[in-house]
mmCIF file of C-alpha atoms in Angstrom:
data_model
loop_
_atom_site.group_PDB
_atom_site.id
_atom_site.type_symbol
_atom_site.label_atom_id
_atom_site.label_comp_id
_atom_site.label_asym_id
_atom_site.label_seq_id
_atom_site.Cartn_x
_atom_site.Cartn_y
_atom_site.Cartn_z
ATOM 1 C CA MET U 296 12.893 15.261 -22.711
ATOM 2 C CA GLU U 297 10.931 14.048 -19.679
ATOM 3 C CA ASP U 298 11.757 10.814 -17.840
ATOM 4 C CA GLN U 299 9.674 7.711 -18.418
ATOM 5 C CA LYS U 300 6.800 7.090 -16.049
ATOM 6 C CA GLN U 301 7.266 4.329 -13.501
ATOM 7 C CA LEU U 302 5.917 3.294 -10.120
ATOM 8 C CA PHE U 303 7.469 5.072 -7.162
ATOM 9 C CA THR U 304 6.833 4.446 -3.494
ATOM 10 C CA VAL U 305 6.848 7.734 -1.596
ATOM 11 C CA SER U 306 7.499 7.487 2.159
ATOM 12 C CA ILE U 307 6.614 10.565 4.171
ATOM 13 C CA TYR U 308 7.487 10.851 7.859
ATOM 14 C CA THR U 309 5.277 13.365 9.652
ATOM 15 C CA GLU U 310 3.982 14.643 12.923
ATOM 16 C CA ASN U 311 0.534 13.192 13.533
ATOM 17 C CA ASN U 312 -1.675 16.242 12.932
ATOM 18 C CA ILE U 313 -5.295 16.629 11.867
ATOM 19 C CA GLY U 314 -5.758 17.772 8.262
ATOM 20 C CA LEU U 315 -2.315 16.752 7.001
ATOM 21 C CA LEU U 316 -3.715 13.963 4.831
ATOM 22 C CA ASN U 317 -5.936 16.498 3.061
ATOM 23 C CA ARG U 318 -3.038 18.848 2.408
ATOM 24 C CA ILE U 319 -0.779 16.068 1.115
ATOM 25 C CA SER U 320 -3.472 14.653 -1.173
ATOM 26 C CA ALA U 321 -4.219 18.186 -2.415
ATOM 27 C CA ILE U 322 -0.618 18.465 -3.634
ATOM 28 C CA PHE U 323 -1.248 15.477 -5.907
ATOM 29 C CA GLN U 324 -4.738 16.650 -6.866
ATOM 30 C CA ARG U 325 -3.588 20.121 -7.967
ATOM 31 C CA ARG U 326 -1.162 18.472 -10.398
ATOM 32 C CA HIS U 327 -3.770 15.953 -11.635
ATOM 33 C CA ILE U 328 -1.700 13.032 -10.328
ATOM 34 C CA ASN U 329 -3.543 9.841 -9.503
ATOM 35 C CA ILE U 330 -2.517 8.070 -6.300
ATOM 36 C CA GLU U 331 -2.309 4.327 -6.987
ATOM 37 C CA SER U 332 -2.431 3.446 -3.281
ATOM 38 C CA ILE U 333 -2.041 5.176 0.062
ATOM 39 C CA ASN U 334 -1.420 3.865 3.549
ATOM 40 C CA THR U 335 -0.829 5.697 6.800
ATOM 41 C CA SER U 336 0.479 4.124 9.957
ATOM 42 C CA VAL U 337 2.679 4.597 12.955
ATOM 43 C CA SER U 338 6.381 4.443 12.162
ATOM 44 C CA GLU U 339 9.403 3.031 13.937
ATOM 45 C CA ILE U 340 9.691 6.378 15.747
ATOM 46 C CA GLU U 341 7.328 7.193 18.602
ATOM 47 C CA GLU U 342 4.856 9.980 17.772
ATOM 48 C CA VAL U 343 5.900 9.997 14.096
ATOM 49 C CA SER U 344 3.505 8.779 11.393
ATOM 50 C CA LYS U 345 4.434 7.325 8.022
ATOM 51 C CA PHE U 346 2.513 7.817 4.793
ATOM 52 C CA THR U 347 3.242 5.302 2.038
ATOM 53 C CA ILE U 348 1.971 6.554 -1.317
ATOM 54 C CA VAL U 349 2.373 4.793 -4.661
ATOM 55 C CA VAL U 350 2.331 6.924 -7.810
ATOM 56 C CA ASN U 351 3.070 6.328 -11.490
ATOM 57 C CA LEU U 352 5.187 9.322 -12.541
ATOM 58 C CA SER U 353 8.473 10.385 -14.010
ATOM 59 C CA GLU U 354 11.340 10.740 -11.536
ATOM 60 C CA GLU U 355 11.497 14.471 -12.301
ATOM 61 C CA LYS U 356 7.846 14.931 -11.235
ATOM 62 C CA VAL U 357 8.308 12.815 -8.102
ATOM 63 C CA LYS U 358 11.192 15.054 -7.032
ATOM 64 C CA LYS U 359 9.032 18.170 -7.550
ATOM 65 C CA ILE U 360 6.166 16.626 -5.576
ATOM 66 C CA LEU U 361 8.497 15.747 -2.694
ATOM 67 C CA GLY U 362 9.716 19.339 -2.644
ATOM 68 C CA GLN U 363 6.119 20.532 -2.207
ATOM 69 C CA ILE U 364 5.349 17.887 0.418
ATOM 70 C CA GLU U 365 8.410 18.788 2.480
ATOM 71 C CA LYS U 366 7.205 22.422 2.624
ATOM 72 C CA GLN U 367 4.348 21.267 4.880
ATOM 73 C CA VAL U 368 5.232 22.263 8.443
ATOM 74 C CA GLU U 369 4.410 18.844 9.941
ATOM 75 C CA VAL U 370 6.421 16.875 7.377
ATOM 76 C CA ILE U 371 9.725 15.753 8.812
ATOM 77 C CA LYS U 372 11.213 14.037 5.750
ATOM 78 C CA ALA U 373 10.003 12.510 2.471
ATOM 79 C CA TYR U 374 11.720 9.858 0.374
ATOM 80 C CA TYR U 375 10.963 8.100 -2.893
ATOM 81 C CA HIS U 376 12.003 4.652 -4.072
ATOM 82 C CA THR U 377 11.556 2.434 -7.104
ATOM 83 C CA ASP U 378 10.084 -1.044 -6.687
ATOM 84 C CA ASP U 379 13.599 -2.533 -6.911
ATOM 85 C CA GLU U 380 14.689 -0.429 -3.928
ATOM 86 C CA THR U 381 11.915 -1.620 -1.600
ATOM 87 C CA ILE U 382 10.400 -4.708 -0.073
ATOM 88 C CA TYR U 383 6.643 -4.301 -0.293
ATOM 89 C CA GLN U 384 3.347 -6.083 0.231
ATOM 90 C CA GLU U 385 -0.382 -5.508 0.050
ATOM 91 C CA SER U 386 -3.127 -7.353 1.924
ATOM 92 C CA CYS U 387 -6.639 -8.254 0.915
ATOM 93 C CA MET U 388 -9.712 -10.012 2.229
ATOM 94 C CA PHE U 389 -12.386 -11.941 0.337
ATOM 95 C CA LYS U 390 -15.811 -12.858 1.682
ATOM 96 C CA LEU U 391 -17.531 -15.821 -0.017
ATOM 97 C CA GLN U 392 -20.536 -18.045 0.686
ATOM 98 C CA SER U 393 -19.728 -20.817 3.185
ATOM 99 C CA ASP U 394 -21.251 -23.630 1.144
ATOM 100 C CA LEU U 395 -18.545 -23.056 -1.494
ATOM 101 C CA LEU U 396 -15.839 -23.928 1.002
ATOM 102 C CA PHE U 397 -17.401 -27.312 1.715
ATOM 103 C CA GLU U 398 -18.869 -28.165 -1.693
ATOM 104 C CA GLU U 399 -16.260 -26.804 -4.132
ATOM 105 C CA ARG U 400 -12.957 -28.655 -3.807
ATOM 106 C CA GLN U 401 -11.485 -26.161 -6.289
ATOM 107 C CA ILE U 402 -11.917 -23.311 -3.753
ATOM 108 C CA GLN U 403 -9.808 -25.207 -1.213
ATOM 109 C CA ASN U 404 -7.137 -25.769 -3.872
ATOM 110 C CA ILE U 405 -7.132 -22.087 -4.856
ATOM 111 C CA ILE U 406 -6.713 -21.040 -1.210
ATOM 112 C CA LYS U 407 -3.875 -23.514 -0.679
ATOM 113 C CA GLU U 408 -2.029 -22.738 -3.940
ATOM 114 C CA SER U 409 -2.240 -18.969 -3.404
ATOM 115 C CA ASN U 410 -0.930 -19.194 0.180
ATOM 116 C CA ALA U 411 -4.057 -17.430 1.398
ATOM 117 C CA ARG U 412 -5.460 -18.232 4.821
ATOM 118 C CA ILE U 413 -8.958 -18.668 6.144
ATOM 119 C CA VAL U 414 -9.711 -15.979 8.732
ATOM 120 C CA THR U 415 -13.222 -16.992 9.771
ATOM 121 C CA VAL U 416 -15.971 -19.425 8.829
ATOM 122 C CA ASN U 417 -19.646 -19.392 9.823
ATOM 123 C CA LYS U 418 -22.895 -20.757 8.369
ATOM 124 C CA GLU U 419 -23.378 -17.913 5.876
ATOM 125 C CA PHE U 420 -19.877 -16.959 4.747
ATOM 126 C CA PHE U 421 -16.144 -17.445 5.105
ATOM 127 C CA VAL U 422 -13.340 -14.893 4.825
ATOM 128 C CA ILE U 423 -9.878 -15.462 3.439
ATOM 129 C CA GLU U 424 -6.868 -13.173 3.702
ATOM 130 C CA LYS U 425 -3.935 -12.909 1.328
ATOM 131 C CA SER U 426 -0.754 -10.842 1.601
ATOM 132 C CA GLY U 427 1.587 -10.413 -1.321
ATOM 133 C CA ARG U 428 2.340 -8.443 -4.431
ATOM 134 C CA LYS U 429 -0.441 -6.682 -6.329
ATOM 135 C CA GLU U 430 -0.184 -9.226 -9.156
ATOM 136 C CA GLU U 431 -0.694 -12.163 -6.744
ATOM 137 C CA ILE U 432 -3.785 -10.524 -5.273
ATOM 138 C CA GLU U 433 -5.205 -9.775 -8.728
ATOM 139 C CA LEU U 434 -4.651 -13.407 -9.754
ATOM 140 C CA LEU U 435 -6.484 -14.675 -6.662
ATOM 141 C CA TYR U 436 -9.327 -12.248 -7.410
ATOM 142 C CA ARG U 437 -9.646 -13.583 -10.980
ATOM 143 C CA GLU U 438 -9.644 -17.178 -9.703
ATOM 144 C CA LEU U 439 -12.341 -16.528 -7.071
ATOM 145 C CA LYS U 440 -14.564 -14.238 -9.154
ATOM 146 C CA PRO U 441 -16.451 -17.065 -10.956
ATOM 147 C CA PHE U 442 -17.569 -18.388 -7.548
ATOM 148 C CA GLY U 443 -19.223 -15.089 -6.571
ATOM 149 C CA ILE U 444 -17.252 -12.814 -4.274
ATOM 150 C CA LEU U 445 -19.594 -11.259 -1.690
ATOM 151 C CA GLN U 446 -17.080 -8.623 -0.570
ATOM 152 C CA PHE U 447 -13.498 -7.714 -1.431
ATOM 153 C CA THR U 448 -11.103 -5.173 0.030
ATOM 154 C CA ARG U 449 -7.412 -4.498 -0.537
ATOM 155 C CA SER U 450 -4.993 -2.419 1.494
ATOM 156 C CA GLY U 451 -2.570 0.145 0.214
ATOM 157 C CA ARG U 452 1.061 -0.820 -0.166
ATOM 158 C CA ILE U 453 3.259 -1.155 2.873
ATOM 159 C CA SER U 454 6.988 -1.111 2.305
ATOM 160 C CA VAL U 455 10.432 -0.793 3.764
ATOM 161 C CA SER U 456 13.491 0.362 1.867
ATOM 162 C CA LYS U 457 16.305 -2.060 1.205
ATOM 163 C CA LYS U 458 18.931 0.562 2.036
ATOM 164 C CA PRO U 459 18.979 2.422 5.368
ATOM 165 C CA MET U 460 17.103 5.744 5.341
ATOM 166 C CA ASN U 461 18.670 6.988 8.601
ATOM 167 C CA ILE U 462 15.460 8.730 9.609
ATOM 168 C CA SER U 463 15.841 7.590 13.235
ATOM 169 C CA GLN U 464 19.304 9.139 13.568
ATOM 170 C CA MET U 465 18.116 12.349 11.920
ATOM 171 C CA LEU U 466 15.203 12.639 14.349
ATOM 172 C CA LYS U 467 17.413 12.044 17.389
ATOM 173 C CA ALA U 468 19.235 15.223 16.433
ATOM 174 C CA PHE U 469 15.885 17.057 16.652
ATOM 175 C CA ASN U 470 14.967 15.364 19.979
ATOM 176 C CA TYR U 471 12.021 13.378 18.591
#
């Protein structure tokens, strides 16, 4: 019997090469696996990039996917973690009409209660930013939606593992 599906955060440490994102996403695509979120960034190691991919799969399938990912020449190491094994956040930005900020006291209360922050204000619009868990961002979206959101964007998950991954020590052995 197959494992239950759950959210896994996949962390992939790679060389920074053109086309690698396409090859990694193709591994998921060929297996008809939806990527919930994806983020790429520099890592704690110079010249090494980190992909953070969130998928809803069984642990058995995640292990198979990691095996395929690690076959890519530029991939140094891939890990997977459950939500309980990581500390994670997402970020988002909302753009709303400026008059709402000054005329709707409720907007100010929503911003304050959600621990969002105002990034910019001008005559036409204002932008607020919120970092937190997906659920917190979705709640803020639902609260602001009746006021007319002009634009909305949300980042992919960023995360660090609670336990050491020892990637830095491993790479020192390979002179990275």
